[in-house]
């Protein structure tokens, strides 16, 4: 009975949670923007969360990503950027990808004031190759999923990735869903 209940809960939540992986391309490869969660002990991940009544996946992803980047990335721009994407469904979440211009993480971190959500901290860019080194071991609960200290702010409160998010990223890679994978393969 508990297994059935958990299965139904995951199914219901997976129809209502979404987010965006923000990435940029540099001469040395693809870099992904991540931040630590203020609530709980999840660790570093991209941005997203639960829907509000009446939202589409894209609307949820754009709103949550804008909130969690302290409004640096505008909801309207994010929504426009992911328009037409189907996203990648995995367990509890629909993940979209959006290429953005590089901005120093400190520019996002320092945004404060009226209307600015303060759900995340310690924004950092990490190379996709840094993430992908864990894709084969994310299911091994004994393997720590630590960020390379070279990418962490000096006073970071945690030093690990959110295992569930890395699992979603690993699944997206396995499906060939990363936009940079498609680009290498010559796909639109």
mmCIF file with all atom_site columns, C-alpha atoms in Angstrom:
data_model
loop_
_atom_site.group_PDB
_atom_site.id
_atom_site.type_symbol
_atom_site.label_atom_id
_atom_site.label_alt_id
_atom_site.label_comp_id
_atom_site.label_asym_id
_atom_site.label_entity_id
_atom_site.label_seq_id
_atom_site.pdbx_PDB_ins_code
_atom_site.Cartn_x
_atom_site.Cartn_y
_atom_site.Cartn_z
_atom_site.occupancy
_atom_site.B_iso_or_equiv
_atom_site.pdbx_formal_charge
_atom_site.auth_seq_id
_atom_site.auth_comp_id
_atom_site.auth_asym_id
_atom_site.auth_atom_id
_atom_site.pdbx_PDB_model_num
ATOM 1   C CA . UNK A 1 1   ? 0.000  0.000  0.000   1.00 0.00 ? 1   UNK A CA 1
ATOM 2   C CA . UNK A 1 2   ? 2.814  2.424  0.863   1.00 0.00 ? 2   UNK A CA 1
ATOM 3   C CA . UNK A 1 3   ? 4.505  1.754  -2.492  1.00 0.00 ? 3   UNK A CA 1
ATOM 4   C CA . UNK A 1 4   ? 1.272  2.499  -4.358  1.00 0.00 ? 4   UNK A CA 1
ATOM 5   C CA . UNK A 1 5   ? 0.777  5.713  -2.368  1.00 0.00 ? 5   UNK A CA 1
ATOM 6   C CA . UNK A 1 6   ? 4.353  6.868  -3.072  1.00 0.00 ? 6   UNK A CA 1
ATOM 7   C CA . UNK A 1 7   ? 3.950  6.015  -6.743  1.00 0.00 ? 7   UNK A CA 1
ATOM 8   C CA . UNK A 1 8   ? 0.778  8.102  -6.942  1.00 0.00 ? 8   UNK A CA 1
ATOM 9   C CA . UNK A 1 9   ? 2.381  11.023 -5.079  1.00 0.00 ? 9   UNK A CA 1
ATOM 10  C CA . UNK A 1 10  ? 5.364  11.059 -7.436  1.00 0.00 ? 10  UNK A CA 1
ATOM 11  C CA . UNK A 1 11  ? 3.002  10.866 -10.405 1.00 0.00 ? 11  UNK A CA 1
ATOM 12  C CA . UNK A 1 12  ? 0.892  13.795 -9.158  1.00 0.00 ? 12  UNK A CA 1
ATOM 13  C CA . UNK A 1 13  ? 3.889  15.962 -8.264  1.00 0.00 ? 13  UNK A CA 1
ATOM 14  C CA . UNK A 1 14  ? 5.640  15.171 -11.546 1.00 0.00 ? 14  UNK A CA 1
ATOM 15  C CA . UNK A 1 15  ? 2.690  16.753 -13.302 1.00 0.00 ? 15  UNK A CA 1
ATOM 16  C CA . UNK A 1 16  ? 3.100  19.990 -11.370 1.00 0.00 ? 16  UNK A CA 1
ATOM 17  C CA . UNK A 1 17  ? 6.801  20.783 -10.825 1.00 0.00 ? 17  UNK A CA 1
ATOM 18  C CA . UNK A 1 18  ? 9.146  22.310 -13.377 1.00 0.00 ? 18  UNK A CA 1
ATOM 19  C CA . UNK A 1 19  ? 12.315 24.311 -13.745 1.00 0.00 ? 19  UNK A CA 1
ATOM 20  C CA . UNK A 1 20  ? 15.020 25.558 -16.058 1.00 0.00 ? 20  UNK A CA 1
ATOM 21  C CA . UNK A 1 21  ? 18.670 24.622 -16.367 1.00 0.00 ? 21  UNK A CA 1
ATOM 22  C CA . UNK A 1 22  ? 20.407 27.879 -17.309 1.00 0.00 ? 22  UNK A CA 1
ATOM 23  C CA . UNK A 1 23  ? 23.619 27.359 -19.235 1.00 0.00 ? 23  UNK A CA 1
ATOM 24  C CA . UNK A 1 24  ? 26.134 29.325 -21.258 1.00 0.00 ? 24  UNK A CA 1
ATOM 25  C CA . UNK A 1 25  ? 28.752 28.305 -23.758 1.00 0.00 ? 25  UNK A CA 1
ATOM 26  C CA . UNK A 1 26  ? 32.348 29.351 -23.269 1.00 0.00 ? 26  UNK A CA 1
ATOM 27  C CA . UNK A 1 27  ? 35.436 28.441 -25.309 1.00 0.00 ? 27  UNK A CA 1
ATOM 28  C CA . UNK A 1 28  ? 36.208 25.658 -22.809 1.00 0.00 ? 28  UNK A CA 1
ATOM 29  C CA . UNK A 1 29  ? 32.718 24.135 -22.915 1.00 0.00 ? 29  UNK A CA 1
ATOM 30  C CA . UNK A 1 30  ? 29.237 24.385 -21.480 1.00 0.00 ? 30  UNK A CA 1
ATOM 31  C CA . UNK A 1 31  ? 28.748 25.905 -18.021 1.00 0.00 ? 31  UNK A CA 1
ATOM 32  C CA . UNK A 1 32  ? 25.627 25.480 -15.866 1.00 0.00 ? 32  UNK A CA 1
ATOM 33  C CA . UNK A 1 33  ? 24.387 27.975 -13.280 1.00 0.00 ? 33  UNK A CA 1
ATOM 34  C CA . UNK A 1 34  ? 23.546 26.388 -9.912  1.00 0.00 ? 34  UNK A CA 1
ATOM 35  C CA . UNK A 1 35  ? 22.834 27.654 -6.427  1.00 0.00 ? 35  UNK A CA 1
ATOM 36  C CA . UNK A 1 36  ? 22.391 26.210 -2.971  1.00 0.00 ? 36  UNK A CA 1
ATOM 37  C CA . UNK A 1 37  ? 18.917 25.894 -1.429  1.00 0.00 ? 37  UNK A CA 1
ATOM 38  C CA . UNK A 1 38  ? 18.203 27.942 1.681   1.00 0.00 ? 38  UNK A CA 1
ATOM 39  C CA . UNK A 1 39  ? 15.475 25.563 2.809   1.00 0.00 ? 39  UNK A CA 1
ATOM 40  C CA . UNK A 1 40  ? 16.572 22.086 3.793   1.00 0.00 ? 40  UNK A CA 1
ATOM 41  C CA . UNK A 1 41  ? 19.845 20.410 3.001   1.00 0.00 ? 41  UNK A CA 1
ATOM 42  C CA . UNK A 1 42  ? 19.384 19.689 -0.686  1.00 0.00 ? 42  UNK A CA 1
ATOM 43  C CA . UNK A 1 43  ? 22.610 21.223 -1.913  1.00 0.00 ? 43  UNK A CA 1
ATOM 44  C CA . UNK A 1 44  ? 23.431 22.828 -5.252  1.00 0.00 ? 44  UNK A CA 1
ATOM 45  C CA . UNK A 1 45  ? 21.066 22.505 -8.223  1.00 0.00 ? 45  UNK A CA 1
ATOM 46  C CA . UNK A 1 46  ? 19.434 24.475 -11.005 1.00 0.00 ? 46  UNK A CA 1
ATOM 47  C CA . UNK A 1 47  ? 16.147 26.311 -10.496 1.00 0.00 ? 47  UNK A CA 1
ATOM 48  C CA . UNK A 1 48  ? 12.478 25.337 -10.287 1.00 0.00 ? 48  UNK A CA 1
ATOM 49  C CA . UNK A 1 49  ? 9.626  24.284 -8.068  1.00 0.00 ? 49  UNK A CA 1
ATOM 50  C CA . UNK A 1 50  ? 5.918  23.614 -7.716  1.00 0.00 ? 50  UNK A CA 1
ATOM 51  C CA . UNK A 1 51  ? 3.184  25.085 -9.842  1.00 0.00 ? 51  UNK A CA 1
ATOM 52  C CA . UNK A 1 52  ? 0.540  27.597 -8.931  1.00 0.00 ? 52  UNK A CA 1
ATOM 53  C CA . UNK A 1 53  ? -3.017 26.806 -9.942  1.00 0.00 ? 53  UNK A CA 1
ATOM 54  C CA . UNK A 1 54  ? -3.637 27.192 -13.647 1.00 0.00 ? 54  UNK A CA 1
ATOM 55  C CA . UNK A 1 55  ? 0.012  27.384 -14.741 1.00 0.00 ? 55  UNK A CA 1
ATOM 56  C CA . UNK A 1 56  ? 1.544  25.418 -17.585 1.00 0.00 ? 56  UNK A CA 1
ATOM 57  C CA . UNK A 1 57  ? 4.870  23.643 -17.119 1.00 0.00 ? 57  UNK A CA 1
ATOM 58  C CA . UNK A 1 58  ? 6.613  26.478 -18.942 1.00 0.00 ? 58  UNK A CA 1
ATOM 59  C CA . UNK A 1 59  ? 4.942  29.144 -16.791 1.00 0.00 ? 59  UNK A CA 1
ATOM 60  C CA . UNK A 1 60  ? 5.913  27.311 -13.614 1.00 0.00 ? 60  UNK A CA 1
ATOM 61  C CA . UNK A 1 61  ? 9.494  26.875 -14.796 1.00 0.00 ? 61  UNK A CA 1
ATOM 62  C CA . UNK A 1 62  ? 9.833  30.541 -15.797 1.00 0.00 ? 62  UNK A CA 1
ATOM 63  C CA . UNK A 1 63  ? 8.269  31.899 -12.596 1.00 0.00 ? 63  UNK A CA 1
ATOM 64  C CA . UNK A 1 64  ? 10.267 29.654 -10.278 1.00 0.00 ? 64  UNK A CA 1
ATOM 65  C CA . UNK A 1 65  ? 13.538 30.277 -12.122 1.00 0.00 ? 65  UNK A CA 1
ATOM 66  C CA . UNK A 1 66  ? 12.997 34.031 -12.062 1.00 0.00 ? 66  UNK A CA 1
ATOM 67  C CA . UNK A 1 67  ? 12.196 33.935 -8.336  1.00 0.00 ? 67  UNK A CA 1
ATOM 68  C CA . UNK A 1 68  ? 15.173 31.728 -7.517  1.00 0.00 ? 68  UNK A CA 1
ATOM 69  C CA . UNK A 1 69  ? 17.580 33.919 -9.493  1.00 0.00 ? 69  UNK A CA 1
ATOM 70  C CA . UNK A 1 70  ? 16.331 36.919 -7.509  1.00 0.00 ? 70  UNK A CA 1
ATOM 71  C CA . UNK A 1 71  ? 14.685 38.369 -10.598 1.00 0.00 ? 71  UNK A CA 1
ATOM 72  C CA . UNK A 1 72  ? 17.960 38.677 -12.479 1.00 0.00 ? 72  UNK A CA 1
ATOM 73  C CA . UNK A 1 73  ? 16.456 36.556 -15.249 1.00 0.00 ? 73  UNK A CA 1
ATOM 74  C CA . UNK A 1 74  ? 13.017 37.984 -16.021 1.00 0.00 ? 74  UNK A CA 1
ATOM 75  C CA . UNK A 1 75  ? 10.036 35.649 -16.069 1.00 0.00 ? 75  UNK A CA 1
ATOM 76  C CA . UNK A 1 76  ? 8.835  36.939 -19.451 1.00 0.00 ? 76  UNK A CA 1
ATOM 77  C CA . UNK A 1 77  ? 12.257 36.403 -21.057 1.00 0.00 ? 77  UNK A CA 1
ATOM 78  C CA . UNK A 1 78  ? 12.565 32.918 -19.595 1.00 0.00 ? 78  UNK A CA 1
ATOM 79  C CA . UNK A 1 79  ? 9.101  31.975 -20.798 1.00 0.00 ? 79  UNK A CA 1
ATOM 80  C CA . UNK A 1 80  ? 9.900  33.241 -24.273 1.00 0.00 ? 80  UNK A CA 1
ATOM 81  C CA . UNK A 1 81  ? 13.201 31.345 -24.235 1.00 0.00 ? 81  UNK A CA 1
ATOM 82  C CA . UNK A 1 82  ? 11.610 27.971 -23.472 1.00 0.00 ? 82  UNK A CA 1
ATOM 83  C CA . UNK A 1 83  ? 8.505  28.433 -25.636 1.00 0.00 ? 83  UNK A CA 1
ATOM 84  C CA . UNK A 1 84  ? 8.023  25.399 -27.823 1.00 0.00 ? 84  UNK A CA 1
ATOM 85  C CA . UNK A 1 85  ? 10.191 23.108 -25.689 1.00 0.00 ? 85  UNK A CA 1
ATOM 86  C CA . UNK A 1 86  ? 8.608  19.881 -24.477 1.00 0.00 ? 86  UNK A CA 1
ATOM 87  C CA . UNK A 1 87  ? 11.045 19.536 -21.615 1.00 0.00 ? 87  UNK A CA 1
ATOM 88  C CA . UNK A 1 88  ? 12.396 16.362 -20.055 1.00 0.00 ? 88  UNK A CA 1
ATOM 89  C CA . UNK A 1 89  ? 10.176 14.549 -17.561 1.00 0.00 ? 89  UNK A CA 1
ATOM 90  C CA . UNK A 1 90  ? 11.852 12.574 -14.828 1.00 0.00 ? 90  UNK A CA 1
ATOM 91  C CA . UNK A 1 91  ? 10.303 11.445 -11.547 1.00 0.00 ? 91  UNK A CA 1
ATOM 92  C CA . UNK A 1 92  ? 9.005  14.599 -9.895  1.00 0.00 ? 92  UNK A CA 1
ATOM 93  C CA . UNK A 1 93  ? 9.912  17.251 -12.379 1.00 0.00 ? 93  UNK A CA 1
ATOM 94  C CA . UNK A 1 94  ? 9.877  18.629 -15.919 1.00 0.00 ? 94  UNK A CA 1
ATOM 95  C CA . UNK A 1 95  ? 13.212 20.163 -16.852 1.00 0.00 ? 95  UNK A CA 1
ATOM 96  C CA . UNK A 1 96  ? 13.756 22.777 -19.565 1.00 0.00 ? 96  UNK A CA 1
ATOM 97  C CA . UNK A 1 97  ? 17.073 24.142 -20.856 1.00 0.00 ? 97  UNK A CA 1
ATOM 98  C CA . UNK A 1 98  ? 17.905 27.711 -21.776 1.00 0.00 ? 98  UNK A CA 1
ATOM 99  C CA . UNK A 1 99  ? 21.135 29.187 -23.060 1.00 0.00 ? 99  UNK A CA 1
ATOM 100 C CA . UNK A 1 100 ? 21.779 32.563 -21.437 1.00 0.00 ? 100 UNK A CA 1
ATOM 101 C CA . UNK A 1 101 ? 24.601 35.079 -21.635 1.00 0.00 ? 101 UNK A CA 1
ATOM 102 C CA . UNK A 1 102 ? 27.291 34.606 -19.008 1.00 0.00 ? 102 UNK A CA 1
ATOM 103 C CA . UNK A 1 103 ? 26.891 36.887 -16.012 1.00 0.00 ? 103 UNK A CA 1
ATOM 104 C CA . UNK A 1 104 ? 29.091 36.871 -12.941 1.00 0.00 ? 104 UNK A CA 1
ATOM 105 C CA . UNK A 1 105 ? 27.311 34.839 -10.259 1.00 0.00 ? 105 UNK A CA 1
ATOM 106 C CA . UNK A 1 106 ? 27.989 37.668 -7.792  1.00 0.00 ? 106 UNK A CA 1
ATOM 107 C CA . UNK A 1 107 ? 25.662 39.905 -9.852  1.00 0.00 ? 107 UNK A CA 1
ATOM 108 C CA . UNK A 1 108 ? 22.776 37.560 -9.096  1.00 0.00 ? 108 UNK A CA 1
ATOM 109 C CA . UNK A 1 109 ? 23.833 37.053 -5.480  1.00 0.00 ? 109 UNK A CA 1
ATOM 110 C CA . UNK A 1 110 ? 23.846 40.751 -4.649  1.00 0.00 ? 110 UNK A CA 1
ATOM 111 C CA . UNK A 1 111 ? 20.256 41.412 -5.810  1.00 0.00 ? 111 UNK A CA 1
ATOM 112 C CA . UNK A 1 112 ? 18.155 42.407 -2.830  1.00 0.00 ? 112 UNK A CA 1
ATOM 113 C CA . UNK A 1 113 ? 15.158 44.592 -2.113  1.00 0.00 ? 113 UNK A CA 1
ATOM 114 C CA . UNK A 1 114 ? 11.419 44.780 -2.632  1.00 0.00 ? 114 UNK A CA 1
ATOM 115 C CA . UNK A 1 115 ? 9.974  41.907 -4.611  1.00 0.00 ? 115 UNK A CA 1
ATOM 116 C CA . UNK A 1 116 ? 13.233 39.920 -4.672  1.00 0.00 ? 116 UNK A CA 1
ATOM 117 C CA . UNK A 1 117 ? 12.837 36.332 -3.499  1.00 0.00 ? 117 UNK A CA 1
ATOM 118 C CA . UNK A 1 118 ? 15.625 35.067 -1.281  1.00 0.00 ? 118 UNK A CA 1
ATOM 119 C CA . UNK A 1 119 ? 15.306 31.292 -1.693  1.00 0.00 ? 119 UNK A CA 1
ATOM 120 C CA . UNK A 1 120 ? 18.834 30.561 -2.891  1.00 0.00 ? 120 UNK A CA 1
ATOM 121 C CA . UNK A 1 121 ? 22.411 31.597 -2.170  1.00 0.00 ? 121 UNK A CA 1
ATOM 122 C CA . UNK A 1 122 ? 25.972 30.818 -3.258  1.00 0.00 ? 122 UNK A CA 1
ATOM 123 C CA . UNK A 1 123 ? 25.308 31.073 -7.005  1.00 0.00 ? 123 UNK A CA 1
ATOM 124 C CA . UNK A 1 124 ? 28.080 29.486 -9.068  1.00 0.00 ? 124 UNK A CA 1
ATOM 125 C CA . UNK A 1 125 ? 28.766 28.402 -12.620 1.00 0.00 ? 125 UNK A CA 1
ATOM 126 C CA . UNK A 1 126 ? 30.088 24.862 -12.990 1.00 0.00 ? 126 UNK A CA 1
ATOM 127 C CA . UNK A 1 127 ? 31.276 23.186 -16.166 1.00 0.00 ? 127 UNK A CA 1
ATOM 128 C CA . UNK A 1 128 ? 28.958 20.490 -17.475 1.00 0.00 ? 128 UNK A CA 1
ATOM 129 C CA . UNK A 1 129 ? 31.916 18.101 -17.434 1.00 0.00 ? 129 UNK A CA 1
ATOM 130 C CA . UNK A 1 130 ? 32.094 18.678 -13.636 1.00 0.00 ? 130 UNK A CA 1
ATOM 131 C CA . UNK A 1 131 ? 28.470 17.541 -13.334 1.00 0.00 ? 131 UNK A CA 1
ATOM 132 C CA . UNK A 1 132 ? 28.778 14.640 -15.752 1.00 0.00 ? 132 UNK A CA 1
ATOM 133 C CA . UNK A 1 133 ? 31.509 12.975 -13.714 1.00 0.00 ? 133 UNK A CA 1
ATOM 134 C CA . UNK A 1 134 ? 28.739 11.976 -11.282 1.00 0.00 ? 134 UNK A CA 1
ATOM 135 C CA . UNK A 1 135 ? 26.118 10.795 -13.780 1.00 0.00 ? 135 UNK A CA 1
ATOM 136 C CA . UNK A 1 136 ? 27.234 7.166  -13.559 1.00 0.00 ? 136 UNK A CA 1
ATOM 137 C CA . UNK A 1 137 ? 27.281 7.029  -9.753  1.00 0.00 ? 137 UNK A CA 1
ATOM 138 C CA . UNK A 1 138 ? 24.362 9.245  -8.735  1.00 0.00 ? 138 UNK A CA 1
ATOM 139 C CA . UNK A 1 139 ? 22.274 6.213  -7.690  1.00 0.00 ? 139 UNK A CA 1
ATOM 140 C CA . UNK A 1 140 ? 25.042 4.973  -5.370  1.00 0.00 ? 140 UNK A CA 1
ATOM 141 C CA . UNK A 1 141 ? 23.975 6.583  -2.107  1.00 0.00 ? 141 UNK A CA 1
ATOM 142 C CA . UNK A 1 142 ? 27.433 5.985  -0.625  1.00 0.00 ? 142 UNK A CA 1
ATOM 143 C CA . UNK A 1 143 ? 29.159 8.196  -3.190  1.00 0.00 ? 143 UNK A CA 1
ATOM 144 C CA . UNK A 1 144 ? 29.366 11.829 -2.047  1.00 0.00 ? 144 UNK A CA 1
ATOM 145 C CA . UNK A 1 145 ? 28.404 14.292 -4.796  1.00 0.00 ? 145 UNK A CA 1
ATOM 146 C CA . UNK A 1 146 ? 30.848 17.064 -3.926  1.00 0.00 ? 146 UNK A CA 1
ATOM 147 C CA . UNK A 1 147 ? 31.490 20.185 -5.963  1.00 0.00 ? 147 UNK A CA 1
ATOM 148 C CA . UNK A 1 148 ? 35.075 20.761 -6.930  1.00 0.00 ? 148 UNK A CA 1
ATOM 149 C CA . UNK A 1 149 ? 36.234 23.371 -4.355  1.00 0.00 ? 149 UNK A CA 1
ATOM 150 C CA . UNK A 1 150 ? 37.593 25.486 -7.224  1.00 0.00 ? 150 UNK A CA 1
ATOM 151 C CA . UNK A 1 151 ? 34.001 26.453 -8.110  1.00 0.00 ? 151 UNK A CA 1
ATOM 152 C CA . UNK A 1 152 ? 32.722 27.141 -4.597  1.00 0.00 ? 152 UNK A CA 1
ATOM 153 C CA . UNK A 1 153 ? 32.555 30.564 -2.958  1.00 0.00 ? 153 UNK A CA 1
ATOM 154 C CA . UNK A 1 154 ? 34.999 30.868 -0.061  1.00 0.00 ? 154 UNK A CA 1
ATOM 155 C CA . UNK A 1 155 ? 32.243 30.891 2.574   1.00 0.00 ? 155 UNK A CA 1
ATOM 156 C CA . UNK A 1 156 ? 29.927 28.300 0.987   1.00 0.00 ? 156 UNK A CA 1
ATOM 157 C CA . UNK A 1 157 ? 27.551 26.693 3.473   1.00 0.00 ? 157 UNK A CA 1
ATOM 158 C CA . UNK A 1 158 ? 27.459 23.338 1.653   1.00 0.00 ? 158 UNK A CA 1
ATOM 159 C CA . UNK A 1 159 ? 29.734 21.652 -0.853  1.00 0.00 ? 159 UNK A CA 1
ATOM 160 C CA . UNK A 1 160 ? 27.545 19.036 -2.528  1.00 0.00 ? 160 UNK A CA 1
ATOM 161 C CA . UNK A 1 161 ? 24.976 18.689 -5.302  1.00 0.00 ? 161 UNK A CA 1
ATOM 162 C CA . UNK A 1 162 ? 21.355 17.757 -4.747  1.00 0.00 ? 162 UNK A CA 1
ATOM 163 C CA . UNK A 1 163 ? 21.324 14.044 -5.606  1.00 0.00 ? 163 UNK A CA 1
ATOM 164 C CA . UNK A 1 164 ? 17.804 14.103 -7.059  1.00 0.00 ? 164 UNK A CA 1
ATOM 165 C CA . UNK A 1 165 ? 18.711 16.962 -9.417  1.00 0.00 ? 165 UNK A CA 1
ATOM 166 C CA . UNK A 1 166 ? 21.892 15.223 -10.574 1.00 0.00 ? 166 UNK A CA 1
ATOM 167 C CA . UNK A 1 167 ? 19.788 12.132 -11.247 1.00 0.00 ? 167 UNK A CA 1
ATOM 168 C CA . UNK A 1 168 ? 17.504 14.226 -13.438 1.00 0.00 ? 168 UNK A CA 1
ATOM 169 C CA . UNK A 1 169 ? 20.515 15.662 -15.266 1.00 0.00 ? 169 UNK A CA 1
ATOM 170 C CA . UNK A 1 170 ? 21.949 12.165 -15.759 1.00 0.00 ? 170 UNK A CA 1
ATOM 171 C CA . UNK A 1 171 ? 18.645 11.005 -17.230 1.00 0.00 ? 171 UNK A CA 1
ATOM 172 C CA . UNK A 1 172 ? 18.489 14.032 -19.549 1.00 0.00 ? 172 UNK A CA 1
ATOM 173 C CA . UNK A 1 173 ? 22.011 13.237 -20.762 1.00 0.00 ? 173 UNK A CA 1
ATOM 174 C CA . UNK A 1 174 ? 21.119 9.575  -21.257 1.00 0.00 ? 174 UNK A CA 1
ATOM 175 C CA . UNK A 1 175 ? 18.152 10.603 -23.412 1.00 0.00 ? 175 UNK A CA 1
ATOM 176 C CA . UNK A 1 176 ? 20.327 12.963 -25.467 1.00 0.00 ? 176 UNK A CA 1
ATOM 177 C CA . UNK A 1 177 ? 18.202 15.901 -24.295 1.00 0.00 ? 177 UNK A CA 1
ATOM 178 C CA . UNK A 1 178 ? 20.959 18.408 -23.534 1.00 0.00 ? 178 UNK A CA 1
ATOM 179 C CA . UNK A 1 179 ? 20.835 21.142 -26.198 1.00 0.00 ? 179 UNK A CA 1
ATOM 180 C CA . UNK A 1 180 ? 24.624 21.048 -26.474 1.00 0.00 ? 180 UNK A CA 1
ATOM 181 C CA . UNK A 1 181 ? 24.457 17.291 -27.226 1.00 0.00 ? 181 UNK A CA 1
ATOM 182 C CA . UNK A 1 182 ? 22.002 17.977 -30.037 1.00 0.00 ? 182 UNK A CA 1
ATOM 183 C CA . UNK A 1 183 ? 24.215 20.754 -31.369 1.00 0.00 ? 183 UNK A CA 1
ATOM 184 C CA . UNK A 1 184 ? 27.216 18.393 -31.548 1.00 0.00 ? 184 UNK A CA 1
ATOM 185 C CA . UNK A 1 185 ? 25.059 15.846 -33.352 1.00 0.00 ? 185 UNK A CA 1
ATOM 186 C CA . UNK A 1 186 ? 23.901 18.516 -35.832 1.00 0.00 ? 186 UNK A CA 1
ATOM 187 C CA . UNK A 1 187 ? 20.257 18.381 -34.677 1.00 0.00 ? 187 UNK A CA 1
ATOM 188 C CA . UNK A 1 188 ? 17.975 21.432 -34.423 1.00 0.00 ? 188 UNK A CA 1
#
